[in-house]
Amino acid sequence: MKRAILLLVCAALPACSTGTAAADRDAAAWEKQAQNVTIIRDTWGIAHVYGKTDADAVFGVIYAQAEDDFNRVETNFLNSMGRLAEAEGEKEIYRDLRMKLFIDPADMKAQYVGAPAWLKALMNGWADGLNYYLRTHPEVAPRVIKRFEPWMAITFSEGSIGGDIERVNLTQLEKFYGSASAPTALRRDEGVPAYVEPTGSNGIAVAPSNTTGKHALLMINPHTSFFFRSEAQMVSDEGLNAYGALTWGQFFIYQGFNDRAGWMHTSSGVDNIDEYLETIVRKGDRYFYKYGSEERPVASSTIVVPYKSGGATASKTFTVYRTHHGPIVREADGKWVSVRLMQEPLKALTQSYSRTKARSYKAFRDTMELHTDSSNNTIFADADGTIAYFHSNFIPRRDPKFDWTKPVDGSDPATEWRGVLSIDETPGLRNPPNGWLYNTNNWPWTAAGPNSPKKADFPVYVERNGENPRGVHAVKVLENRNDFTLESLISTAAFDSYLTEFDVMLPPLFKAYDALPAANPLKRKVAEPIAMLKSWDRRWSVSSVPTSVAVYWGEDIGRRVADDARKAGMSADDYAAAKGAPEQLVQALAAAVDRLESDFGSWKTPWGEINRYQRINGALVQPFDDGKPSIPVGFTSARWGSLASFGARTYNGTKKMYGTTGNSFVAAVEFGDRVRAKAVTAGGESGDPASPHFGDQAQRYSTGDLRDVYFYRQDVEKHAERQYHPGR
């Protein structure tokens, strides 16, 4: 028996030693590459990464991201690969299934093998940087991904907070492939709550003609969930020198600038994802779908979704279907519904990285010819004085006789895509004579005032959004000015305090109040709040009582009219202003006053006592507590037209409103002989509550007091907190 055990152990030793040797070789290679990388953390904890090659810079920047918040890095890739349920359990099965319908590891691996050498080197550097971090930080326990592989980078190749795949309705997906109790619907946007906090971003570019310094200016202001992106600089001896915001886990500056040009992405209202009603015919145990005069076989495959179950791992197996249009994602009116969207992850990764090295309009436009920045509009400015607006970079060419906002007949060949619209065929601007342009996730028809693209010149499917309150506000602060500076762009545009939506909503309230009989008790109850609102300058501030009253009233009336507004196809706020019943408008004000009295002891409570920034710990989903420290914030939800957005609400056990979305990264850039910039990140750079950089920017963030960006190495070194090689 002893001899048998000894032989068994000896037989295993070669495999063990081989694995150890391979790990040692990897570690030696990572250590060698780390010596080519220098990370300088400035006094705000921002990582400035310098490498000999671009791949070295990628190695360093992803290592630095892992230092700051490995949990967010890993979680983004759990989501992108459809592996979230392995960490979070059964509740994420259908989210994972949705991702796996589009992201196939075998396909991603094949695309990695076929990638150009320069891009493959970046993906290798990305995986090596993360694996080296895990090796040098054995105390960090990944939830799922023990080793990162280069191909994984392709699964998350476009940095938006909600990618195209997330437009597929999870409830309908579960109804089709799983629980029969889930409801069904024809439109993919049905089932949304009565009100959803506006997301998206602001982008503004000002031409030299409208500035005192005669340099182009760029405002970068993504509105996302807080802590969704890190801030860093990437520099290499191969011409890379980019600064800005990176989505956790990605190795390209998503919204930022280099020494000659800058770019800002705003979520687009383009209609570029289509659903097809497939006519299914069953023959025996096989499915076919009608297409023209044909009956084509429905492709089927098996997807296994592992999930965490207690202390073990279980799995759920699905048979999934697809036509040439795309995967089947739901059923409607007796037909299966397939979805088609842009699926070019390798090209998207190529474009996302290449634009960071584009130092002129022409070079940047050349990257746009890849047509994979599907969900974004882009604002651009450069040191040559060019400002530009690019509409969504991926718009299929389609027959305009169909209503593409609804599922179309998949059996009709006329519904096929016919290539992609060129850049010149989509709304765009370059150096408009008014000297400014912007986007706030609204339509492009006001992007440059009177010099904007004309709606009649384009197919209806290039844009589904209308105007929004931020768009009205942006025009107000940009038009008729030619004296912008970097500082005034921040103070009079990015943080201008006017709330334009109340220009629309309050007059009907005043009219309704004035029409009430004097003896009406409701009129007496709200007389003082009405007087205050009538004299209000409609500007937010932490000391403003009218802001508190107006916001609480706007939210209340929005809830009251939500159902009618949806039936009318209008926003709740527009409906309240245009069609709200007069007494209902006044009743909502009385209810708002009562709520303020109940929650805070007086309806005359300043806005800053209600609207707060708080970060208690580094959890992905933040807890909030009225009894713990928080910071007053003056700016409001984008819903009311605030360009500086702070999406806040109450939570279980709280009376105060706490923000979780809106301004997440703000940067203003001036492109002269030397680039100059100011920026601020929500809270701080680190996700570790023990770090001095967990909340060191919170006060600046809440007041719009942007800090200087250290872009040039001599400035970085003057403000260095520490300098090191990865692993040291």
Steps between C-alpha positions, in 0.01 A plus 500: 500500500779744593679417174178569300452838668865590437470412131183707474668802656804464276278471193338828588825688557587570133163665442537706817851606416399584144219724626729667751766556236247657265375728778857599580568578133188717487601680817848565366359642177254721689776623731716585198216693332425681825849650487400671174210670679505793741186602688496844660207566732432871533369665816143398405600137452462523122724249320729642231639194322817513288613206289754432229228356277125537480472146636709605800264794562203263481671261743556789741161668476305181559728413791428845646126451450519170686681675785218754525200269468557144382141408588361740239750381241405137549127569522494682166652195333275259684216696345655527153567126481168390648653369822337724758284220641815311592564775754152625586277200465184388326348849470752583225442192283304681230734795493779252432292318240444831320874562481576145390256533209743753354837427664637155419842427657601280207425783259684752719805274513497464122476876459796543734707257293412693184565844650782717365826462690489849654152444645586150617796650688262739679267218599798298623617799704150539643475138616858496628446819701197355676661162561814667636283704734337183633837328541645793693186544710421150631267654759262599218250221432323526163137403512523291182782590260819348639698562182431752223554398140573750218186417298282613788580863416295466181182425696488856635619714215279811521494700820137614531324436828224302327606322181274407211446149633339641814214634289367143481221472759590250771140436603406404145812287464408308813143461379624338178778280634394446858218599730159490336371752754696794358277744303527551127490820297539618144727798561837444660473821705174411674515424868729790593411683821296820494816703536862412429779738601651655184838354414741581224744788492581855400759587239584857395761634259577870451696629201796740537285783361282487812783494756722770641812287455411405140534131586240228460331385823343164580265409785498131598210415731379138503186431704528145627459313823764622742838325514441335160831622359851564621720794399852453365765602251669259259834593338740296287807550283284389206296823490229428754420787739135496602323616816144455617240253619531124451217260570623260767679208336558660161837615371404801291411854601129508426431871544801726508779670308857479383740789443323609179140376501214400726179302474181469701231234446133557576238226483318522168130483422572316176275211401759240401379181667220316325260223591356260243173310526590149386228274361586159641400168349554179696572178312547207730759602756649777283410866460505701179433867431351659192718731293364609164397184322729285714470312824839518666607283794517674836849453644506354850777460752550428868610758754596398853478771765684410822384674815592520866272291718589518867861395525491302178457561128192384313403561138200549278498381141311676222428411141512833319397596150602748235427600144732685265370820660626403845402310814137445599438707813123489555158421353231746395160448335579135428830575329854460621698822519866514399725798560771645280767736623858597428732207580857591414682480835853481360441799271340684791806438717720618215301822464477561874877485538603661171312822561706566814806549274319717243652849521299676228149513357603291199664231712199487731257485209700214352438295814127570461507320165496174697136579588488315830430776755137405479335649807671839507506844353843662519615857568853577377746790530867537414798732517458596135179677605262241356180414683269224375191296573463140382163331533476130583780320321295193409170550318377221270360616167134393492186550299330805660153373412516273806450614859831387647396590855286184492580140401492459122399198292800268493358307206517808276843540334428872467567533873866401463779740590681636197838595635572788736444871449824683432616780729386752239154342489444551873445824693833669562672833545847640445584857598148649490510881455334563837817369667354235732329164498371260763299189575304407814355170373242707318436518129774652280267759346605766755866392534631827355201731526396629155788309338384160622435201273150504353263221594347488150836406349523163674302177538271504802686207657821700558348650815220405740564751779345843512620815669570481873528763775879481500501571128292813549735601779815437294383728219415768756853506645690458171329737260604863456831462685851540365698538822525147634800393704574163650374626834187666368407190301496316832310763698257630238435180308589181688370633832256771398222476760192581294220237494336542161227239544327714760460773237260253340342340805443784744283740291212245476523455878481875554206526263321215679561663838380843385178347368410337832225678697635699793295289740655175385703357793760373255569855387564617853721198575745562214487880482844548653675228294341643184625849584848360558499312169375804311791708627758221456780558249481128410858438601615219723726545800555320829322787679201514265160417653311551170715226344381257768135596449521490120675161487261337748203646313637391161553146623152481651315629196712272281381197694138613482495535121740215413239256369319759289830633371609157387172444315550836330858416405637796697740545788327548835644851531387611155158348561463675835583835341279455195208290623514479879165570666519842675389377842731200468797735450416688821426181692848374410650817646305454822622140518859612444473752783354234729779259419769758569330585829478135597855406402692809609277688743445793266421541135752784500791258495801607290582272210847414628357350817305255286721430198814317611812318387597204719737207459518279804693206358635357177202276422376481142150581624526784748319510836379835634444622855366836619697453821838487327702786346399630160564808289243750367468522122340798328440366152194291424384221276545559128122460489462867594753627246808509720807454281685379808296189572447336840249219493391458861211339687405376843570142612350269759556665835609839360328836475785666316560440130831339404656514155615194309507622140577811300826693493758227544801652325524862391789641299550826314785517249668785314704412191778753453872457441479303822186321609348628824224323690304487823305199625317338789383146570205408719635428847853391426718267299513207739226256592670419831350687798841484670664693216546877530365514144167336580326834553760773456323650197149490646492862615639626169253280316203634693592863434632473143850600611704316240866428577793551264587202282870414501557402139870563435746278679689784664171616656413146603834458673459834683172366644602138545381306801692187409683347205548127443507208262202261508553237765730715708 
